[in-house]
Coordinates of C-alpha atoms and ligand atoms in Angstrom, one line a residue:
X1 CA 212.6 -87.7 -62.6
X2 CA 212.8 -88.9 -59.3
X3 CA 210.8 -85.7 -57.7
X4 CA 207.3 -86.1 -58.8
X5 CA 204.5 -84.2 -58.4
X6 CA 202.7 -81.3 -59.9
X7 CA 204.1 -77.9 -59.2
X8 CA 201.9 -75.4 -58.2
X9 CA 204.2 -72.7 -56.6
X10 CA 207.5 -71.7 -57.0
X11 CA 209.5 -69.4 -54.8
X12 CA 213.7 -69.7 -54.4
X13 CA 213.4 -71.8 -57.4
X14 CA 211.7 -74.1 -55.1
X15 CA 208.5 -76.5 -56.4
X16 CA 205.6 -76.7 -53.6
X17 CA 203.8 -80.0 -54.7
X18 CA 200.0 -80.3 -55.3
X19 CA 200.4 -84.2 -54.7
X20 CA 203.4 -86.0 -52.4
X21 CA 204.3 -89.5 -52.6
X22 CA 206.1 -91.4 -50.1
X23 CA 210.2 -91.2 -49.8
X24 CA 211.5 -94.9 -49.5
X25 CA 214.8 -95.9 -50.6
X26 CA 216.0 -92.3 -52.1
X27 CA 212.5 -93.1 -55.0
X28 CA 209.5 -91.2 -55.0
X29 CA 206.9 -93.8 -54.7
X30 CA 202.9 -94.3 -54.4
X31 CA 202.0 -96.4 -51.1
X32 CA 201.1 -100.0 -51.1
X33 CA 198.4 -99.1 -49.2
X34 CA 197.1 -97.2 -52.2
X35 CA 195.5 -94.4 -50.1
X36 CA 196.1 -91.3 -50.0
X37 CA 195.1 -88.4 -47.0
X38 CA 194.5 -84.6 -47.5
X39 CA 196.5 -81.6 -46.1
X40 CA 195.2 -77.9 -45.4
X41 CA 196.1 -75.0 -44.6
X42 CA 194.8 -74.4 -40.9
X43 CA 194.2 -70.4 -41.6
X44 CA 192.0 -70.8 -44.7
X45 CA 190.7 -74.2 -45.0
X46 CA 192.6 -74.5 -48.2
X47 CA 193.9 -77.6 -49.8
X48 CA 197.4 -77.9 -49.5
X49 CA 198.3 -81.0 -50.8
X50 CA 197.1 -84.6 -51.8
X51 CA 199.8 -87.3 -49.6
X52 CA 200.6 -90.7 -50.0
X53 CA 199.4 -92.7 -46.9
X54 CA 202.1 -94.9 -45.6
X55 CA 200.6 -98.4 -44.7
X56 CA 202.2 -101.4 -42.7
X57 CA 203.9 -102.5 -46.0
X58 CA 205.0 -99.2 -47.2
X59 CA 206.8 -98.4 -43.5
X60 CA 208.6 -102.4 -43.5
X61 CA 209.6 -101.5 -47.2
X62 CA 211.2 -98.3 -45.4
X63 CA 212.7 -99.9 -42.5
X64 CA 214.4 -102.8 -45.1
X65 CA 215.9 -99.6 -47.4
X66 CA 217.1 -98.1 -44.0
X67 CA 218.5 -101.2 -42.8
X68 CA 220.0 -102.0 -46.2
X69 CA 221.5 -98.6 -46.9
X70 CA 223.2 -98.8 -43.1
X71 CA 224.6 -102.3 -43.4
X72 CA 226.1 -101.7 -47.0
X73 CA 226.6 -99.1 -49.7
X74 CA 228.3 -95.5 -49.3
X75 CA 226.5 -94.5 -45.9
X76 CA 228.1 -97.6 -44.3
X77 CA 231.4 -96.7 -45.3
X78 CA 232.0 -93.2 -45.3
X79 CA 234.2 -91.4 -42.9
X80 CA 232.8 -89.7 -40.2
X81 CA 234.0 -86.1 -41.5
X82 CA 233.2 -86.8 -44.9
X83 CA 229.7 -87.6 -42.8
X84 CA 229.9 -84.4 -41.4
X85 CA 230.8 -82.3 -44.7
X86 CA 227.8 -83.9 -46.4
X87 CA 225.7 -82.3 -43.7
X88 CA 227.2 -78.9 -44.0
X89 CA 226.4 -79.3 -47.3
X90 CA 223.0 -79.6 -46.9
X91 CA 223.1 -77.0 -44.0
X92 CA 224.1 -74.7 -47.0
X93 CA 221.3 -75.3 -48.9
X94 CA 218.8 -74.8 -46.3
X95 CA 220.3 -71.9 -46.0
X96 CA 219.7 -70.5 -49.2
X97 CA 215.7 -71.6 -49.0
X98 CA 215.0 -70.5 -45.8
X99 CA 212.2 -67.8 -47.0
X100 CA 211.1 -71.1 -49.1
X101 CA 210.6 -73.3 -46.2
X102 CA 209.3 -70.9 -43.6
X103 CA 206.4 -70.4 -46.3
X104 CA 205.7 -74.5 -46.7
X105 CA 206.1 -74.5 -42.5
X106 CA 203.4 -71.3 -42.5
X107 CA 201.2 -73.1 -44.9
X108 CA 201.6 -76.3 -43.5
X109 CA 201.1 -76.1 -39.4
X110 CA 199.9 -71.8 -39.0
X111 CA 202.8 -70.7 -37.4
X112 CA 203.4 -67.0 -38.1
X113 CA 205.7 -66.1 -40.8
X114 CA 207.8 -63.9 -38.8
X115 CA 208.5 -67.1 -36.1
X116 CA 208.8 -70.0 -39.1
X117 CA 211.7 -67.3 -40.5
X118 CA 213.1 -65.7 -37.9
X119 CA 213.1 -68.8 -35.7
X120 CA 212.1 -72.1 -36.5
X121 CA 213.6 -72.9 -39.6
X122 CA 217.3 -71.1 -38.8
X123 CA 216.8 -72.7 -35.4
X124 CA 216.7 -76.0 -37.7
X125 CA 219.8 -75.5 -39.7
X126 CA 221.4 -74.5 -36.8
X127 CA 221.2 -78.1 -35.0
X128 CA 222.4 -79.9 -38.2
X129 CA 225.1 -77.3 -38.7
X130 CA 225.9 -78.2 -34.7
X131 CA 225.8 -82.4 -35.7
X132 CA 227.5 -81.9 -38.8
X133 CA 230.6 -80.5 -36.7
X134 CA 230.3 -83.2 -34.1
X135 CA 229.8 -86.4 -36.7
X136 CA 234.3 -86.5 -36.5
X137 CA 234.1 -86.1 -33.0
X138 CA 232.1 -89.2 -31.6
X139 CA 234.9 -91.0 -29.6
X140 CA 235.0 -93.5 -27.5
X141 CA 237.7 -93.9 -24.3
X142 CA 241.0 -96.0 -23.1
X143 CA 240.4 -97.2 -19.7
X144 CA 242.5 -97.6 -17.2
X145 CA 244.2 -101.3 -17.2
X146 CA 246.6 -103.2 -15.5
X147 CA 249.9 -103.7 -17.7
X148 CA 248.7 -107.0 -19.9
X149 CA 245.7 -105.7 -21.0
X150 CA 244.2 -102.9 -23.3
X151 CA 240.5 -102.0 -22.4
X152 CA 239.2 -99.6 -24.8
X153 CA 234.8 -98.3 -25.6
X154 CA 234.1 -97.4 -29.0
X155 CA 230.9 -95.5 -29.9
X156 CA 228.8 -97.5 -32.7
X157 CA 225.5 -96.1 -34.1
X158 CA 222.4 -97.9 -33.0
X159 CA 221.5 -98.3 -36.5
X160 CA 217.8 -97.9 -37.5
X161 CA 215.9 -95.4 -36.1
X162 CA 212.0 -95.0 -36.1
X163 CA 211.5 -91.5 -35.6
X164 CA 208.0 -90.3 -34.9
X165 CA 207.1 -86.3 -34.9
X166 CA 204.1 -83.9 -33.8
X167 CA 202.9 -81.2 -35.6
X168 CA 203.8 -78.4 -33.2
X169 CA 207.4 -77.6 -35.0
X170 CA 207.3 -80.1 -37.8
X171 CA 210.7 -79.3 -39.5
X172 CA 212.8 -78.0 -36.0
X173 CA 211.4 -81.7 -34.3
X174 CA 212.7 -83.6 -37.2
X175 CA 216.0 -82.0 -37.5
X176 CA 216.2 -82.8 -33.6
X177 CA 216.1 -86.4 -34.4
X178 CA 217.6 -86.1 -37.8
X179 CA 221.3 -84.6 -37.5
X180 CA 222.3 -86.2 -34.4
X181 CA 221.5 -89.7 -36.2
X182 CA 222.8 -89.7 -39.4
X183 CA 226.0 -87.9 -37.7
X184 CA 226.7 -91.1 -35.7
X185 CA 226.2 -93.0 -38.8
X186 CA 222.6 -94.3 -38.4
X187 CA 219.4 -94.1 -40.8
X188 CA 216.0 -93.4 -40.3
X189 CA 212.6 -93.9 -41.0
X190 CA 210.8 -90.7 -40.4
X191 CA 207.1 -90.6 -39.6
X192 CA 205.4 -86.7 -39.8
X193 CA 202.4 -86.2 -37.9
X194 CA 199.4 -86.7 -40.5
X195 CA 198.2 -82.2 -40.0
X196 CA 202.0 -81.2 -40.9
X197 CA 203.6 -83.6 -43.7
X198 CA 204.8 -81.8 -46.6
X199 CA 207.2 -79.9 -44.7
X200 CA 209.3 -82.8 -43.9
X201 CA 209.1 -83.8 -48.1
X202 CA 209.9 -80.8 -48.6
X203 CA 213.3 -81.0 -46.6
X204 CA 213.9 -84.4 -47.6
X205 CA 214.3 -82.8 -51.2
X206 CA 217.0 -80.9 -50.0
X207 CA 219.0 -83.5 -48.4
X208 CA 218.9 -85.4 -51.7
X209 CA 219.9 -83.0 -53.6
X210 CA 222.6 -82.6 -51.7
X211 CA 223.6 -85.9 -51.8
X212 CA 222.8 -88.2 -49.6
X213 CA 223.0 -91.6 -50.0
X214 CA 219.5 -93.6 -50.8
X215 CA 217.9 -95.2 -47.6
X216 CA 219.9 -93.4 -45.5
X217 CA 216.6 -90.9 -45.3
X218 CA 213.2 -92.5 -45.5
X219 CA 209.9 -90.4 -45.0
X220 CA 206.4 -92.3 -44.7
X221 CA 203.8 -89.8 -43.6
X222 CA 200.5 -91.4 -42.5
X223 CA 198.4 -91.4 -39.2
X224 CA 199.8 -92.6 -36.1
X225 CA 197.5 -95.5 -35.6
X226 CA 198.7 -97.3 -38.7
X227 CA 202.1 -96.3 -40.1
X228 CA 203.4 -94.7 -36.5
X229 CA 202.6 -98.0 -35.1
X230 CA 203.8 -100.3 -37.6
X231 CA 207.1 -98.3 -36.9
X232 CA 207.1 -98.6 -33.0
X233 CA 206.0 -102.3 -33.6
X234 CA 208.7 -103.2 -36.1
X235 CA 211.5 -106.0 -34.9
X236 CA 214.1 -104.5 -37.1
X237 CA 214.1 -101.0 -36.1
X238 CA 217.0 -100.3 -33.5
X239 CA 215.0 -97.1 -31.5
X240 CA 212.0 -95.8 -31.6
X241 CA 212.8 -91.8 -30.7
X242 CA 209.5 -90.2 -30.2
X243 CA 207.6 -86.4 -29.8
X244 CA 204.2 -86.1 -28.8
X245 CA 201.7 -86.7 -26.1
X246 CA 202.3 -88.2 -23.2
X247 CA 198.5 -90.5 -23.9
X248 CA 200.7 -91.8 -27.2
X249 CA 203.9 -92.1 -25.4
X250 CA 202.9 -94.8 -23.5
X251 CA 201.5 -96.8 -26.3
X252 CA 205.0 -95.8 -28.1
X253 CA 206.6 -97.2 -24.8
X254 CA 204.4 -100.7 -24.7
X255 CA 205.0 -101.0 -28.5
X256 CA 209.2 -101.1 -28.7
X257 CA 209.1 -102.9 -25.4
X258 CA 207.6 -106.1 -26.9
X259 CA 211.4 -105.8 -29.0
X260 CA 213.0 -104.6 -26.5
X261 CA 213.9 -101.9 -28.6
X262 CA 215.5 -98.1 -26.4
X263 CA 212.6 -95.5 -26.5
X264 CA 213.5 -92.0 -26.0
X265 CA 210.0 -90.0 -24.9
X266 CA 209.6 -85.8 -25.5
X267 CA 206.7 -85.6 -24.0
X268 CA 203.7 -82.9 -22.9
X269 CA 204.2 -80.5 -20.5
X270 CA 202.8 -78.3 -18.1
X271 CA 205.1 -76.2 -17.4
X272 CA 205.2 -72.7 -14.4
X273 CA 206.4 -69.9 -14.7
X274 CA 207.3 -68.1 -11.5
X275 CA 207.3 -64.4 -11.3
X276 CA 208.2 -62.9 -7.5
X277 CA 208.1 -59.7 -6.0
X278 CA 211.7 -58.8 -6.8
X279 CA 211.6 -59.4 -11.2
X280 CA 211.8 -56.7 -13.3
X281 CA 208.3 -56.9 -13.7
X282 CA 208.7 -55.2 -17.6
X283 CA 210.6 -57.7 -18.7
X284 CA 208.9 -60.7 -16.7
X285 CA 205.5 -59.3 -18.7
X286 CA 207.2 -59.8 -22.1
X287 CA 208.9 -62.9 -21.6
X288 CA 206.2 -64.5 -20.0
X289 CA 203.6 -63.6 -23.0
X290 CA 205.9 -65.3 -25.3
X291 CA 206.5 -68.1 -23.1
X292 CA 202.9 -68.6 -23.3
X293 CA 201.8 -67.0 -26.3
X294 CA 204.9 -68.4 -29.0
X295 CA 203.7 -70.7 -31.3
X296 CA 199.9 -69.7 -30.8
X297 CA 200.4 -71.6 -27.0
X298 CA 201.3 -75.0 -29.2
X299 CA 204.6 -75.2 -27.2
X300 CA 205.1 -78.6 -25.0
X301 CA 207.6 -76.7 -22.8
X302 CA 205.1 -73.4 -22.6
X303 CA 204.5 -71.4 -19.7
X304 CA 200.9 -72.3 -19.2
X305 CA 201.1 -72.0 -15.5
X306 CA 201.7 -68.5 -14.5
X307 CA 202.7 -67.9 -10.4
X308 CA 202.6 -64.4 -9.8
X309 CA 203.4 -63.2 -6.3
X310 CA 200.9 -61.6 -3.9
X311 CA 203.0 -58.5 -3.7
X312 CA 203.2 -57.6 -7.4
X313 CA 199.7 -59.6 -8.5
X314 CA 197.2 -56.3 -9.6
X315 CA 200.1 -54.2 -10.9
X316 CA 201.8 -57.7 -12.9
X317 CA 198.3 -58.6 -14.7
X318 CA 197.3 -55.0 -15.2
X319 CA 199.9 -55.1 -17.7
X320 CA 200.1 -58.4 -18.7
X321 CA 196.3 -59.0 -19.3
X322 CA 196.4 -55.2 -21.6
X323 CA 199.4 -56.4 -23.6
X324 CA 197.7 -59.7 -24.2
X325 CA 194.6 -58.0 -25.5
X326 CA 196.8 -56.4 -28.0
X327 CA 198.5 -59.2 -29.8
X328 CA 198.0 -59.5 -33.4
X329 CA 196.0 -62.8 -34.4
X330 CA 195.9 -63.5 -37.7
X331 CA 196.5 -64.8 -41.3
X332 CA 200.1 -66.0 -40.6
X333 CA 201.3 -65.4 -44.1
X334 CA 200.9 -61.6 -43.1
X335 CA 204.5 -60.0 -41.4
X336 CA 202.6 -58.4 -39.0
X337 CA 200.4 -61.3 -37.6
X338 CA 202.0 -62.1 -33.9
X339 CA 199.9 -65.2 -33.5
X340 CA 198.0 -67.4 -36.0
X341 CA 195.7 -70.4 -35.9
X342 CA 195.3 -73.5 -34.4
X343 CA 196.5 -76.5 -36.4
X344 CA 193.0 -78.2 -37.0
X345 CA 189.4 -78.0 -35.6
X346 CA 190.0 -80.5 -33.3
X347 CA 192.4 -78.6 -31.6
X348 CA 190.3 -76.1 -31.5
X349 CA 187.2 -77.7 -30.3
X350 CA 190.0 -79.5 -27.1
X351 CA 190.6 -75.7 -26.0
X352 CA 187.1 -74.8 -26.3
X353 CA 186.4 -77.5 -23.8
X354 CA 188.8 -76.5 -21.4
X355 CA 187.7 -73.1 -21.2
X356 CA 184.1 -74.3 -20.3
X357 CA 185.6 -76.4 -17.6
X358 CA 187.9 -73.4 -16.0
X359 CA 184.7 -71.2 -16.0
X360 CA 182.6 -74.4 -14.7
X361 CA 185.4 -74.7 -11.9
X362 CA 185.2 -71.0 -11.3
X363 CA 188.1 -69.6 -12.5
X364 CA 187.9 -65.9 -13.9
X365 CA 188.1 -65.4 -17.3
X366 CA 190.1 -62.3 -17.7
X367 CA 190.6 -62.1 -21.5
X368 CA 189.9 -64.4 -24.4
X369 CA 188.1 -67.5 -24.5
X370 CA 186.6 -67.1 -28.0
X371 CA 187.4 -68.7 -31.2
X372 CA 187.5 -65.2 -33.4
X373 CA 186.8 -65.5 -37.5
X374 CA 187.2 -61.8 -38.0
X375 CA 190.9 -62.6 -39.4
X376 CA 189.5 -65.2 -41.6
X377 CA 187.9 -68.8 -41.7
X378 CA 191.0 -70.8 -40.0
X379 CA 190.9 -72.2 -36.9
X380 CA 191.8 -68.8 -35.0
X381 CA 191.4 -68.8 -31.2
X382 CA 191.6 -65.6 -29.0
X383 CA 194.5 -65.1 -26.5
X384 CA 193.1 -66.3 -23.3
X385 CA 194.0 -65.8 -19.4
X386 CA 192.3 -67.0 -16.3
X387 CA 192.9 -65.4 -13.1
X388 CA 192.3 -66.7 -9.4
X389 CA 193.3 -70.3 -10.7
X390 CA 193.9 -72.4 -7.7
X391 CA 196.4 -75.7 -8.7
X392 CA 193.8 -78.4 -8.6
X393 CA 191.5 -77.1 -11.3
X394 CA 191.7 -78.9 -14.6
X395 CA 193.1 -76.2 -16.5
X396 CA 196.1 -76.0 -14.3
X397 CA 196.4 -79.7 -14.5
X398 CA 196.1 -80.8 -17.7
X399 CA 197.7 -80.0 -21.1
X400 CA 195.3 -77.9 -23.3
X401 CA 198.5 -77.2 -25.7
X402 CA 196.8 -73.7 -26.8
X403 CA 196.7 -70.8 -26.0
X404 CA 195.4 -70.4 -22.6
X405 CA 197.5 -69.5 -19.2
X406 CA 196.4 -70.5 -15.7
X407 CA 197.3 -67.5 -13.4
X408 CA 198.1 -68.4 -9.6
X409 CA 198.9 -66.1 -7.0
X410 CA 201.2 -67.5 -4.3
X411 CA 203.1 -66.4 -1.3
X412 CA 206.7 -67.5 -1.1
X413 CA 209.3 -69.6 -1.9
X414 CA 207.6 -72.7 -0.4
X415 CA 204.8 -72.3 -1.4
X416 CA 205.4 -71.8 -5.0
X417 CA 207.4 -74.6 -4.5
X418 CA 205.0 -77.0 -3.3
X419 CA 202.7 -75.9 -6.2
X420 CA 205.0 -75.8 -8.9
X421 CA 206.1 -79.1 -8.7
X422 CA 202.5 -80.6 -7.9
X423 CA 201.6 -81.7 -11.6
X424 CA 202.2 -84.9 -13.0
X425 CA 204.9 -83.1 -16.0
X426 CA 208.0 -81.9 -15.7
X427 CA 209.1 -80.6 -18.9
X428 CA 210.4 -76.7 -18.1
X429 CA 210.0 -74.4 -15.3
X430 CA 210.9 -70.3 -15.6
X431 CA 211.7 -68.5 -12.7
X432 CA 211.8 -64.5 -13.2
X433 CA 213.9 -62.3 -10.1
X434 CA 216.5 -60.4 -9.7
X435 CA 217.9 -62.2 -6.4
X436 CA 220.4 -64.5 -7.9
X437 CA 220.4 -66.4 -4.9
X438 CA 217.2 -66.9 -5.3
X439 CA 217.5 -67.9 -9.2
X440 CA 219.3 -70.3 -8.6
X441 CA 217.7 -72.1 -5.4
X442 CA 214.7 -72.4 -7.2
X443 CA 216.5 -73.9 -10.1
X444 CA 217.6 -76.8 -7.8
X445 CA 214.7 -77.3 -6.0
X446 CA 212.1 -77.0 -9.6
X447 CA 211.5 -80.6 -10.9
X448 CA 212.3 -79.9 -14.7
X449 CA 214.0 -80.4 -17.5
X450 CA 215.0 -76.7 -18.2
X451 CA 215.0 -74.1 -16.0
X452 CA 214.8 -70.2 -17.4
X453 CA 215.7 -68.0 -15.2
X454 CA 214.5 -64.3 -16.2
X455 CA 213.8 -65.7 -20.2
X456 CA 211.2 -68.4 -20.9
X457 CA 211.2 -71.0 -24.0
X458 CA 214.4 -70.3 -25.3
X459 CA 216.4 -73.1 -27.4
X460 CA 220.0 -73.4 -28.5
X461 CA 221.3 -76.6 -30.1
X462 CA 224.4 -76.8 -27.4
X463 CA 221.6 -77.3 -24.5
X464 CA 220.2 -80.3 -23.5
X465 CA 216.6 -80.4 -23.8
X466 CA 214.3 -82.9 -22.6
X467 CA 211.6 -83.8 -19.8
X468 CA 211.3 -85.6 -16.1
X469 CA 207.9 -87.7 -14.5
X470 CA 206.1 -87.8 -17.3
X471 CA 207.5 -85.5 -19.8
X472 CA 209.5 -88.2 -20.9
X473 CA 213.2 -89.0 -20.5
X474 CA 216.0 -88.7 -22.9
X475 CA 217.4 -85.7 -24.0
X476 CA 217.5 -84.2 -27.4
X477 CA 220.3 -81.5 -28.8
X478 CA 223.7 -80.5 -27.3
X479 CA 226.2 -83.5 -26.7
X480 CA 223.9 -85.1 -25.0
X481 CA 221.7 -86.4 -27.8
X482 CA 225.1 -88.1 -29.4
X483 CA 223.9 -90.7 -26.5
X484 CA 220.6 -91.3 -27.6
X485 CA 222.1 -92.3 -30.9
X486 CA 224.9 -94.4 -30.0
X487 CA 225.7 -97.7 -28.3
X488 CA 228.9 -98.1 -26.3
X489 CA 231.0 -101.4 -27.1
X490 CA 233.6 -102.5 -24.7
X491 CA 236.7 -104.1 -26.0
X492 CA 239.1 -106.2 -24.0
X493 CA 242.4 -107.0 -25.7
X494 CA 245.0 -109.8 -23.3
X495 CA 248.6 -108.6 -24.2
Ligands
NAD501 P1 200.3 -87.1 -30.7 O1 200.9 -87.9 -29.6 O2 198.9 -87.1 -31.0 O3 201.1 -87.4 -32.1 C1 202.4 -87.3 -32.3 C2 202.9 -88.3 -33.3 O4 202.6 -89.6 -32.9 C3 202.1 -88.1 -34.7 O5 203.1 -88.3 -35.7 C4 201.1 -89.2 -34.6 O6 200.7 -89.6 -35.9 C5 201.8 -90.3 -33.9 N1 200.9 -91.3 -33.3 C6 199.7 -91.0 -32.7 N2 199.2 -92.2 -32.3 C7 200.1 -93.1 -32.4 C8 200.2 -94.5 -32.1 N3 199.2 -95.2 -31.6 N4 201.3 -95.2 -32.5 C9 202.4 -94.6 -33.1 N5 202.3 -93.3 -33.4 C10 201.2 -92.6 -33.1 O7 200.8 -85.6 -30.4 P2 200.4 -84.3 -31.3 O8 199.0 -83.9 -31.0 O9 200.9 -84.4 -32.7 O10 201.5 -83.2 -30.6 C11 201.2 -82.6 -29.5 C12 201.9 -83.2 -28.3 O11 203.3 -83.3 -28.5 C13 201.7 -82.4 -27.0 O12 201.4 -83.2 -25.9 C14 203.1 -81.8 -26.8 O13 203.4 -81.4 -25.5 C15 204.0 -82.8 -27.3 N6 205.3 -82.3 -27.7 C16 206.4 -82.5 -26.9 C17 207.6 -82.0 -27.2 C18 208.8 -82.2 -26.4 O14 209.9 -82.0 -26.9 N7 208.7 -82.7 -25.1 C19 207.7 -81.2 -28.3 C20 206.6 -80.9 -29.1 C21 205.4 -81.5 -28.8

């Protein structure tokens, strides 16, 4: 069989493996390297699987199948809808295993089992259902010409693409990559982050079950420093897209330069969230928890720098602080846990320092600031806020990427302004009022990516998503990310 592993669990008719190997050339094989790494589950310590450890070997031997399966073989000549239908098809079986893969996501990364079902993994589907319907609809243009001559573009896949992926949203941040590629006609070479890979094998499965053609799909899980670079270094990968921090994205950046090879960056953030006088201050106190509170504050485009104006300050944190105090943090299997652990110690130990520097700097700790073990023996961390924040402090300057909000009380318009856009990211930006004037002045003026106005951390595959400065540049989903994937060829035809 070409699925190998021992099964331990089985759910949706579904096998959770106790061991992975690596996917190269549609085979399930060991790594050259002959290493292997452990995963665990961040809320109980637990083993969750023994993974093949890509080496510099394994990931050329995956860049060659890639290469191979887009320059000959079915992939290279199939139609564009058949491309599309193929992709439905999977779509429809992701579909019928989404309890199945929110549990491997839960297991995997900690995300709470209400957000990995409810949100992440139909989020997924729904941006390779959104490709799928666009892979007949890549077209290029006839330009305008003078009478003896036809000047026409047609849109060509890159070809290979290295795609490299964080841990945050494992399976969402692969299928952002994923569909829009293979629905212009390109492969990939997938690279997991080394805390989150089985969720990726998992899905990988699915698409070959489905149908797809061998090398069309290649997954080499491994750590960055090895099999991540050996893909941003490799000559005969086309584009390196990349998510993670911005520390790696440079190195990602120097690495495909020495090819010359496009990069596309989605980078950290650190992102505010503006609350004025005039919001509907029930709503702004919801939204603005999950902006910073969804996906235990592991969220590059999060809300981790709160403005609240002077007028509304005490009667905005009142609230917000008490229903912060109340969120459920716990085993993330459990339906009614609202927030769950971090992904690994380290993580826990980076917020842990950050905390000790906003106290150090004098910020007040209003809530939080604990690790808590009362739900278990994971890496839990309590929901923390700091009040009287001022912009230059370390904690409202640098990415903690948990969950821990920076509260800043500001005056107006310009002055939120001025603040808002002093950071070196410039991912998102939420602005909550109920001056619509207003809304959208500040969405022109905010240096962002997104802009929210009264909602914070929202996705849809139709919108563009993507960061400015040094949240990267590119932009993944809607039409835009048909770009990222594509080359434009000119044709000039004497008549
Ligand atoms: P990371 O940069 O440490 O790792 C991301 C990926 O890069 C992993 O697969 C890792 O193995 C790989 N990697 C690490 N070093 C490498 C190297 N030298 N060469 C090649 N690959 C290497 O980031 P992380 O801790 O996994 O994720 C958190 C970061 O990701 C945060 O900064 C967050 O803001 C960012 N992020 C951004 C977006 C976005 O869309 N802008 C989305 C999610 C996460």
């Amino acid at each position: 069989t070409k699925i190998s592993g021992e099964t331990t669990v089985r759910n949706q008719g579904s096998p959770i493996n106790k061991t992975y190997q690596l996917f190269i050339d549609g085979q399930w094989v060991d790594a050259l390297s002959g290493k292997t790494f452990k995963s665990y589950n961040p809320a109980t310590g637990e083993l969750n699987a023994v993974v093949a450890e890509a080496g510099t070997e394994d990931v050329d031997l995956a860049v060659k199948a890639a290469r191979k399966a887009f320059e000959s073989g079915p992939w290279a000549t199939m139609s564009p809808s058949d491309r599309g239908r193929l992709l439905n098809k999977v779509a429809q079986a992701l579909w019928s295993k989404v309890d199945f893969l929110a549990e491997v996501e839960t297991r995997d990364n900690g995300l709470p089992i209400n957000e990995t079902k409810h949100i992440a993994i139909p989020g997924t589907i729904d941006v390779l259902e959104f490709y799928a319907g666009l892979a007949n609809k890549v077209q290029g243009e006839t330009l305008s010409s003078p009478q003896d001559r036809l000047n026409y573009t047609l849109k060509e896949p890159l070809g290979v693409i290295g795609a490299i992926i964080p841990w945050n949203f494992p399976l969402m941040l692969t299928m952002w990559k994923l569909a829009p590629a293979l629905a212009t006609g390109n492969t990939i070479v997938i690279k997991p982050a080394e805390e989150t890979p089985i969720s990726t094998l998992e899905l990988v499965k699915i698409f070959q079950e489905a149908g797809i053609p061998d090398g069309v799909i290649n997954v080499v899980p491994g750590y960055g420093k090895v099999a991540g670079d050996a893909l941003a270094n490799h000559a005969d990968v086309d584009k390196v897209a990349f998510t993670g921090s911005t520390d790696t994205g440079r190195i990602i950046m120097q690495a495909a330069g020495k090819n010359l090879k496009p990069v596309s960056l989605e980078l950290g953030g650190k992102s505010p969230n503006i609350v004025f006088d005039d919001a509907n201050v029930e709503n702004a106190v919801n939204g603005s928890l999950f902006g910073i509170y969804f996906g235990q504050g592991q969220v590059c485009a999060s809300g981790t720098r709160l403005f609240v104006q002077e007028g509304i300050y005490d009667e905005f944190m009142e609230k917000f602080v008490e229903k912060a105090k109340k969120i459920r943090v716990g085993n993330p299997s459990d339906e009614a846990t609202q927030m769950g652990p971090q992904v690994s110690l380290k993580q826990l130990e980076r917020i842990e320092k950050y905390v000790e520097i906003g106290i150090k700097e004098g910020a007040e700790l209003l809530t939080g600031g604990t690790r808590t073990t009362d739900v278990g023996e994971g890496h839990f961390f309590t929901p923390t806020i700091f009040g009287n924040v001022t912009n230059d402090m370390t904690i409202a300057r640098e990415e903690i990427f948990g969950p821990v909000l920076s509260v800043i009380k500001f005056k107006d318009e310009a002055d939120v302004l001025e603040k808002a856009n002093d950071t070196i990211y410039g991912l998102a930006a939420g602005v909550w009022t109920e001056n619509l004037k207003r809304g959208h002045r500040m969405a022109k003026k905010l240096k962002a990516g997104t802009v929210y106005i009264n909602t914070f951390s929202m996705l849809d595959s139709v919108a563009p998503f993507g960061g400015t400065k040094q949240s990267g540049f590119g932009r993944e989903l809607g039409m835009q990310a048909l770009d990222m994937f594509t080359e434009t060829k000119h044709v000039w035809v004497d008549l």
